[in-house]
Amino acid sequence: MIKNLRWPIHLLLGLFVAMFAVTSAFAQPGLIKGQILNEADQPIGGINITVKGTTVSTRSGADGSFSIRASAKDILVFSAVSFKTQEIQVSPGQPILVKLLMDMKGLDEVVVIGYGTQRKSNLTSAVSSVSGEKLQQVASSNPINALQGRVAGLTVSSPGGNPGQVADVRLRGIGTFGAHQPLYIIDGVPGDPYFLSNTDIASMEVLKDGAAASIYGSNSANGVILITTKKGKKGAPLIDVSSYYSIVNPTNKYSFLDADGYKKVHTQMYTNAGILPAAFPAYLTQSSTANTDWQKLINRQGISQNYNVGLSGGGDYLTYALSGDLTDDKGTFIGSSFNKKSLKSRNDFTKGILTVGSNIIYSETSTQAAKFDTKDSYFQSPLLPVMDSNEKYGYALTVNGLPKFQNPIAADHFLDGYTKTKYLAGNIRIGLKLYKGLTYTANLNYISSQTEDYAHNPPYRANANDPLVSYPKVYNRISNYKEQLMEHLLNYDIDFGKHSIKAVAGYTAQEKTNRFLSATVDGKTIIRTVVNGKIVETEVPGGFSDPNFNTITAGLGGTFNAAGSNNKYVRLSTLGRISYAYDQKYLLQVSARRDGSSVFGEDRRYGVFPSASVGWNIYKESFMPEWKWLNNLKIRASYGELGNEGGLGFYDHQALITTANTWSGGYVQGSGSTPWPGSASYSLLNRDLRWETIKSRNLGLDFGLFNNQLTGALNYFNNTTDGLLITKEVPPSSGLDNPILNVGKISNKGLELETNYKFSRNDWHFDLGGAFSLLRNKVLSLANQDQVLYGTGLRYGTDHIPTQTRVGKEIGAFYLYEAEGIFQSDAEAANYKNAKGQVLQPNAKAGDIKFKDANGDGVIDESDKTYQGSGFAKYEYSLNLAINYKNFDLSLFWQGVGGNKIYNGNRFELEGMDAGRNFLTTTLNAWTPQNTQTDMPRAVLGDPNRNARESTRFLENGAYLRLKLVQLGYSLPQTLLKRMKINRLRVYLSGQNLITFTKYTGLDPEIGTFSALDTGVDRMMYPQNKRLLAGLQLTF
């Protein structure tokens, strides 16, 4: 593992300074000037000018003028979308006048779509592209994180900032209660981008609507992201080296009570509960010298490092691209880390009618999570010292009757554990040109992944609740996943006259197997005997002759538990698509896919998913006015159906039987210590279980203005999920598990806008991009109109549940008691009565919260919880600005959301007035007769009025605007690079998540999604991070 190195920052900063000093010491080639005109002799701005064979480049200004340094006999290459590329040899001292011709094929930027490519001008569906260059600006161990804010309608978030965190991705809302991650296709076949490096990616295409995604059938219900990796180019070998070194800190921290504040708030709690000082707990009456800042102790400055080396090149027939990547992250929580090593190879061979390609990805990851319980760490009293010499293991557990929370420093010291994964993906594709425009392709793809989870608990006391006699414990789990895919495809592409036809037909077969085996051994033996029909258990030490031995076999003689499974999944599919364009004006595309899945019964095993889309390049019509500022205008419409099985297990459609010893409840059948085994049916056969069906509708408009300097796309979508897979409750007397049925319906509607504007002024070049989206999510039906699906409670999973899913509102909407202020006197609380004269809140006193009797029934209970909004952002937006001036480049990326609410579960936990816990400093502002101008209720032990119930007290505005990225780079001039025999050298400084504007009082408004039913609930997760980093990019 890479150690904590700080020298890269000093080295890179030194390079910055040295570059400026050295640059001026070298002579420059001649300055070549000129102007670029179009066919109408009008100046053209934004044209790319490059010295052929080098990285020296510039762009023309708005008046068409340009200047570039080049030597005699150098060749200048002039290129831009919608214009034919032109090459001109330099003549020293002579200005250059360039006249570029329009090239309609140049407008046809090729976009990767499912099982093929398409000219952008002929595209009839909603597809967004992100270049690899933009992805590489973001320092992340997961390249999908770099998509955040780049694509309208694509929500990328992280449940926390822990190292190696997998991103949560939603496209156009949530349309299922099952898995909602999109399908990832890497170079044409399914894969996991988690094991890729940002530097390996050439581009990502996001297939948004049903017409674009339905070719992938039931895999594509949550959208499809196509990833194209970099490939080699003909020419001499190039070596690319890139690296960054990053300092990582939490974006925010809590403000906890110190020892004095802790005593002050707890004294108020006991006093307001009517407890006399003589009865106060010892930790309030006994003196203590401790003032421990537990938050400071569990946090540290994290470090993230990345090193990537690539080799690429090729000849007439073969091109290759090889790369190796190493990422090492040390988290901001002590004991947390992530390490990833990856190797990637892509080879492409073409000769005559034969094309052969291969991709190989191998990666190893190792993740160590924090060993302590985050909540317990925050709850721990500042009166408790870290160490206690009177304790057997040296760490303090409790003093003077303090509550028995886990000592996080002890847990970090004693506990051990990790998750390690080895991932291998290999793909080979063979193509044959059978006839003019007709090709055959065979794809063979293999994925193997092995994950090991390990944990070792030596015999120590984590907290005072643990028994005095503790036992060592070892846990080990090995999971093996394999996936095999075979595809046979026929592609046809032909142009004749004004007609253009592209078609694909194919057959695919996919098999997945998932096996795991786990074992746990405790260093104890449980002796069970049956006495009067009841089991009596006695624990005695067993195994682990040395309690520090940390293997399963070391526990021989102890108590073993083992589990395992072996699951298999098969999918068979046929697919077809045809695209037709007439005169590049009138566009039509239809597709269909038939999927068969083993997770369904025979009656519902196959599903057909069709789509159709049309487009009209109205700009090319003769009746359109000859507006010079209008260069492109296309109208699109599409409809597609997608399938989803993500909420199902392997065998949910089958009648299943469980076999076990009947120890439930402590009663047994049989005698002695060997109960009889028995079997029971716990699910029924469900022949009607079928696919969730997503019906996707999209209207779109593509435009290009001012010589296509301003381009954009506007989309309106309306997606409906029918046959939603939902668990339906059955009476406990049935003896069955709750079955999964197709009984729900969800709607997601929205509007998306993506724009980009490029322009130049002399040596200044600007690239401004923006994305904006609106979203409305609504549950149309469930098992019945009155069904309620509850989220996960903040306490014990079943208590304090702030979200409910009901018909007519969003998934996981907030249903809460409505807080109406604070009672300012006992009399006011006593006079809060119903129509019968009964006091509505009989336990309320001055300083308690007043809750609304929302339904007016004279009782405040669960039925008074009302709809209070949703965690879904109603709108999301981003702004990306790239500025180039000579050898400098500056990038700024802003991202934000609005219209959403966040339930601040942190405040519920840390302002809840539970005895002995530490609290936020906001509790110092609790209501007292002398402090009435506050929204913090009185501090009282036991919370008799239930001030901490799930209510609008903890509901906050979740909107934010964040500077996600700022990056300043400098590239060494070409004149200096030639002397150094280097093609490119760029150094940069960057910051991520540096500035956030928000009214949210929690640690961070970017809270991620715990589950679809809990959207917008902040659960005290690993804090989000901000980064300062220095990086280097080198090509030679």
Short mmCIF file of C-alpha atoms in Angstrom, two decimals, residues 547-725:
data_model
loop_
_atom_site.label_atom_id
_atom_site.label_comp_id
_atom_site.label_asym_id
_atom_site.label_seq_id
_atom_site.Cartn_x
_atom_site.Cartn_y
_atom_site.Cartn_z
CA PRO A 547 -7.45 -15.69 21.63
CA ASN A 548 -5.44 -13.53 19.23
CA PHE A 549 -5.42 -16.22 16.54
CA ASN A 550 -7.66 -14.86 13.81
CA THR A 551 -8.61 -17.79 11.58
CA ILE A 552 -11.69 -19.96 11.44
CA THR A 553 -9.74 -23.12 12.21
CA ALA A 554 -8.24 -21.48 15.31
CA GLY A 555 -11.71 -21.73 16.82
CA LEU A 556 -11.95 -25.51 16.70
CA GLY A 557 -13.73 -26.52 19.84
CA GLY A 558 -15.84 -23.37 19.82
CA THR A 559 -19.30 -22.70 18.39
CA PHE A 560 -19.53 -22.81 14.61
CA ASN A 561 -22.26 -21.46 12.38
CA ALA A 562 -22.22 -21.80 8.61
CA ALA A 563 -24.43 -20.65 5.76
CA GLY A 564 -24.32 -20.79 1.99
CA SER A 565 -26.25 -20.58 -1.24
CA ASN A 566 -25.88 -21.42 -4.91
CA ASN A 567 -28.10 -19.48 -7.31
CA LYS A 568 -28.33 -19.52 -11.07
CA TYR A 569 -29.99 -17.08 -13.45
CA VAL A 570 -30.53 -17.42 -17.21
CA ARG A 571 -31.77 -14.93 -19.79
CA LEU A 572 -32.42 -15.56 -23.50
CA SER A 573 -33.17 -12.69 -25.87
CA THR A 574 -33.81 -11.82 -29.48
CA LEU A 575 -33.66 -8.24 -30.68
CA GLY A 576 -34.06 -6.09 -33.74
CA ARG A 577 -33.96 -2.45 -34.75
CA ILE A 578 -34.29 -0.54 -38.01
CA SER A 579 -33.58 3.13 -38.61
CA TYR A 580 -34.65 4.95 -41.75
CA ALA A 581 -33.89 8.46 -42.96
CA TYR A 582 -35.21 10.12 -46.09
CA ASP A 583 -33.24 13.03 -47.46
CA GLN A 584 -31.79 13.50 -43.95
CA LYS A 585 -35.10 15.20 -43.09
CA TYR A 586 -37.61 12.54 -42.14
CA LEU A 587 -36.43 10.01 -39.59
CA LEU A 588 -37.96 6.81 -38.27
CA GLN A 589 -36.72 4.13 -35.91
CA VAL A 590 -38.49 1.02 -34.59
CA SER A 591 -37.11 -1.70 -32.37
CA ALA A 592 -38.22 -4.68 -30.34
CA ARG A 593 -36.67 -7.11 -27.92
CA ARG A 594 -38.02 -10.36 -26.54
CA ASP A 595 -36.55 -11.43 -23.20
CA GLY A 596 -36.96 -14.65 -21.32
CA SER A 597 -35.96 -14.76 -17.65
CA SER A 598 -35.62 -17.65 -15.23
CA VAL A 599 -36.97 -15.63 -12.29
CA PHE A 600 -40.51 -15.98 -13.65
CA GLY A 601 -42.73 -19.01 -13.98
CA GLU A 602 -43.32 -20.67 -17.32
CA ASP A 603 -46.55 -18.78 -17.99
CA ARG A 604 -44.94 -15.33 -17.70
CA ARG A 605 -41.32 -16.04 -18.52
CA TYR A 606 -41.12 -14.05 -21.76
CA GLY A 607 -41.76 -10.36 -22.33
CA VAL A 608 -41.68 -8.26 -25.50
CA PHE A 609 -40.49 -4.67 -25.30
CA PRO A 610 -41.14 -2.55 -28.42
CA SER A 611 -40.29 1.06 -29.23
CA ALA A 612 -40.79 3.57 -32.01
CA SER A 613 -39.45 7.06 -32.59
CA VAL A 614 -39.66 9.71 -35.29
CA GLY A 615 -37.69 12.84 -36.08
CA TRP A 616 -37.98 15.78 -38.42
CA ASN A 617 -34.97 17.88 -39.39
CA ILE A 618 -37.14 20.89 -40.05
CA TYR A 619 -34.11 23.11 -40.54
CA LYS A 620 -33.45 21.40 -43.89
CA GLU A 621 -36.88 22.19 -45.28
CA SER A 622 -36.95 24.61 -48.22
CA PHE A 623 -39.74 26.64 -46.63
CA MET A 624 -37.57 27.55 -43.66
CA PRO A 625 -36.34 31.19 -43.70
CA GLU A 626 -32.65 31.56 -44.50
CA TRP A 627 -31.69 32.74 -41.04
CA LYS A 628 -27.91 32.78 -40.86
CA TRP A 629 -28.02 32.38 -37.09
CA LEU A 630 -30.00 29.11 -37.29
CA ASN A 631 -27.94 26.06 -38.19
CA ASN A 632 -29.92 23.12 -36.83
CA LEU A 633 -33.48 22.43 -35.71
CA LYS A 634 -34.89 18.96 -35.18
CA ILE A 635 -38.11 17.74 -33.58
CA ARG A 636 -38.26 14.26 -32.01
CA ALA A 637 -40.95 12.02 -30.52
CA SER A 638 -40.63 8.52 -29.09
CA TYR A 639 -42.46 5.76 -27.27
CA GLY A 640 -40.90 2.67 -25.77
CA GLU A 641 -41.63 -0.10 -23.32
CA LEU A 642 -39.07 -1.47 -20.91
CA GLY A 643 -39.18 -4.37 -18.48
CA ASN A 644 -37.88 -4.73 -14.95
CA GLU A 645 -37.33 -7.71 -12.66
CA GLY A 646 -34.99 -5.97 -10.20
CA GLY A 647 -37.26 -6.44 -7.21
CA LEU A 648 -37.33 -10.23 -7.47
CA GLY A 649 -35.21 -12.96 -5.99
CA PHE A 650 -34.20 -16.08 -7.84
CA TYR A 651 -37.17 -18.17 -6.68
CA ASP A 652 -39.95 -15.76 -5.70
CA HIS A 653 -42.40 -17.37 -8.16
CA GLN A 654 -41.98 -20.85 -6.67
CA ALA A 655 -43.55 -22.63 -3.72
CA LEU A 656 -40.69 -22.99 -1.24
CA ILE A 657 -40.16 -25.20 1.79
CA THR A 658 -37.86 -24.54 4.72
CA THR A 659 -36.29 -27.23 6.84
CA ALA A 660 -34.95 -26.54 10.34
CA ASN A 661 -34.89 -27.69 13.92
CA THR A 662 -37.93 -26.26 15.66
CA TRP A 663 -36.15 -24.27 18.33
CA SER A 664 -38.34 -21.23 17.79
CA GLY A 665 -39.50 -19.83 21.07
CA GLY A 666 -37.25 -22.22 22.98
CA TYR A 667 -39.62 -25.20 22.55
CA VAL A 668 -38.57 -28.42 20.86
CA GLN A 669 -40.00 -31.65 19.58
CA GLY A 670 -38.15 -34.70 20.74
CA SER A 671 -36.01 -35.18 23.81
CA GLY A 672 -32.46 -34.74 25.04
CA SER A 673 -30.16 -32.34 23.21
CA THR A 674 -31.08 -33.44 19.66
CA PRO A 675 -34.39 -31.92 18.49
CA TRP A 676 -36.18 -33.41 15.52
CA PRO A 677 -35.88 -31.52 12.23
CA GLY A 678 -39.06 -30.45 10.48
CA SER A 679 -40.22 -28.85 7.21
CA ALA A 680 -42.76 -26.15 6.47
CA SER A 681 -44.06 -24.36 3.38
CA TYR A 682 -43.57 -20.62 3.58
CA SER A 683 -44.54 -19.41 0.09
CA LEU A 684 -47.09 -20.27 -2.56
CA LEU A 685 -46.67 -20.86 -6.28
CA ASN A 686 -47.30 -17.65 -8.22
CA ARG A 687 -47.77 -18.31 -11.93
CA ASP A 688 -48.94 -14.72 -12.58
CA LEU A 689 -45.78 -12.99 -11.40
CA ARG A 690 -44.59 -10.90 -14.36
CA TRP A 691 -42.33 -8.07 -15.45
CA GLU A 692 -42.75 -4.53 -14.26
CA THR A 693 -43.43 -2.58 -17.45
CA ILE A 694 -42.18 0.97 -17.92
CA LYS A 695 -43.95 2.92 -20.65
CA SER A 696 -41.72 5.77 -21.75
CA ARG A 697 -42.86 8.78 -23.79
CA ASN A 698 -40.53 11.55 -24.92
CA LEU A 699 -40.83 14.76 -26.95
CA GLY A 700 -37.59 16.46 -27.89
CA LEU A 701 -36.10 19.42 -29.70
CA ASP A 702 -32.49 19.74 -30.83
CA PHE A 703 -31.10 23.09 -31.96
CA GLY A 704 -27.92 24.75 -33.16
CA LEU A 705 -27.37 28.51 -33.47
CA PHE A 706 -24.63 30.90 -34.57
CA ASN A 707 -22.58 28.46 -36.63
CA ASN A 708 -23.44 25.82 -34.05
CA GLN A 709 -21.56 27.69 -31.38
CA LEU A 710 -24.74 27.42 -29.31
CA THR A 711 -26.24 23.92 -29.27
CA GLY A 712 -28.76 22.25 -27.07
CA ALA A 713 -31.52 19.73 -26.52
CA LEU A 714 -34.92 20.10 -24.82
CA ASN A 715 -36.83 17.00 -23.70
CA TYR A 716 -40.19 16.38 -22.09
CA PHE A 717 -40.74 12.88 -20.70
CA ASN A 718 -43.63 10.98 -19.20
CA ASN A 719 -42.76 7.54 -17.80
CA THR A 720 -45.24 5.17 -16.18
CA THR A 721 -44.31 1.97 -14.36
CA ASP A 722 -47.15 -0.58 -14.40
CA GLY A 723 -47.37 -3.91 -12.62
CA LEU A 724 -45.12 -2.66 -9.82
CA LEU A 725 -43.63 -5.50 -7.78
#
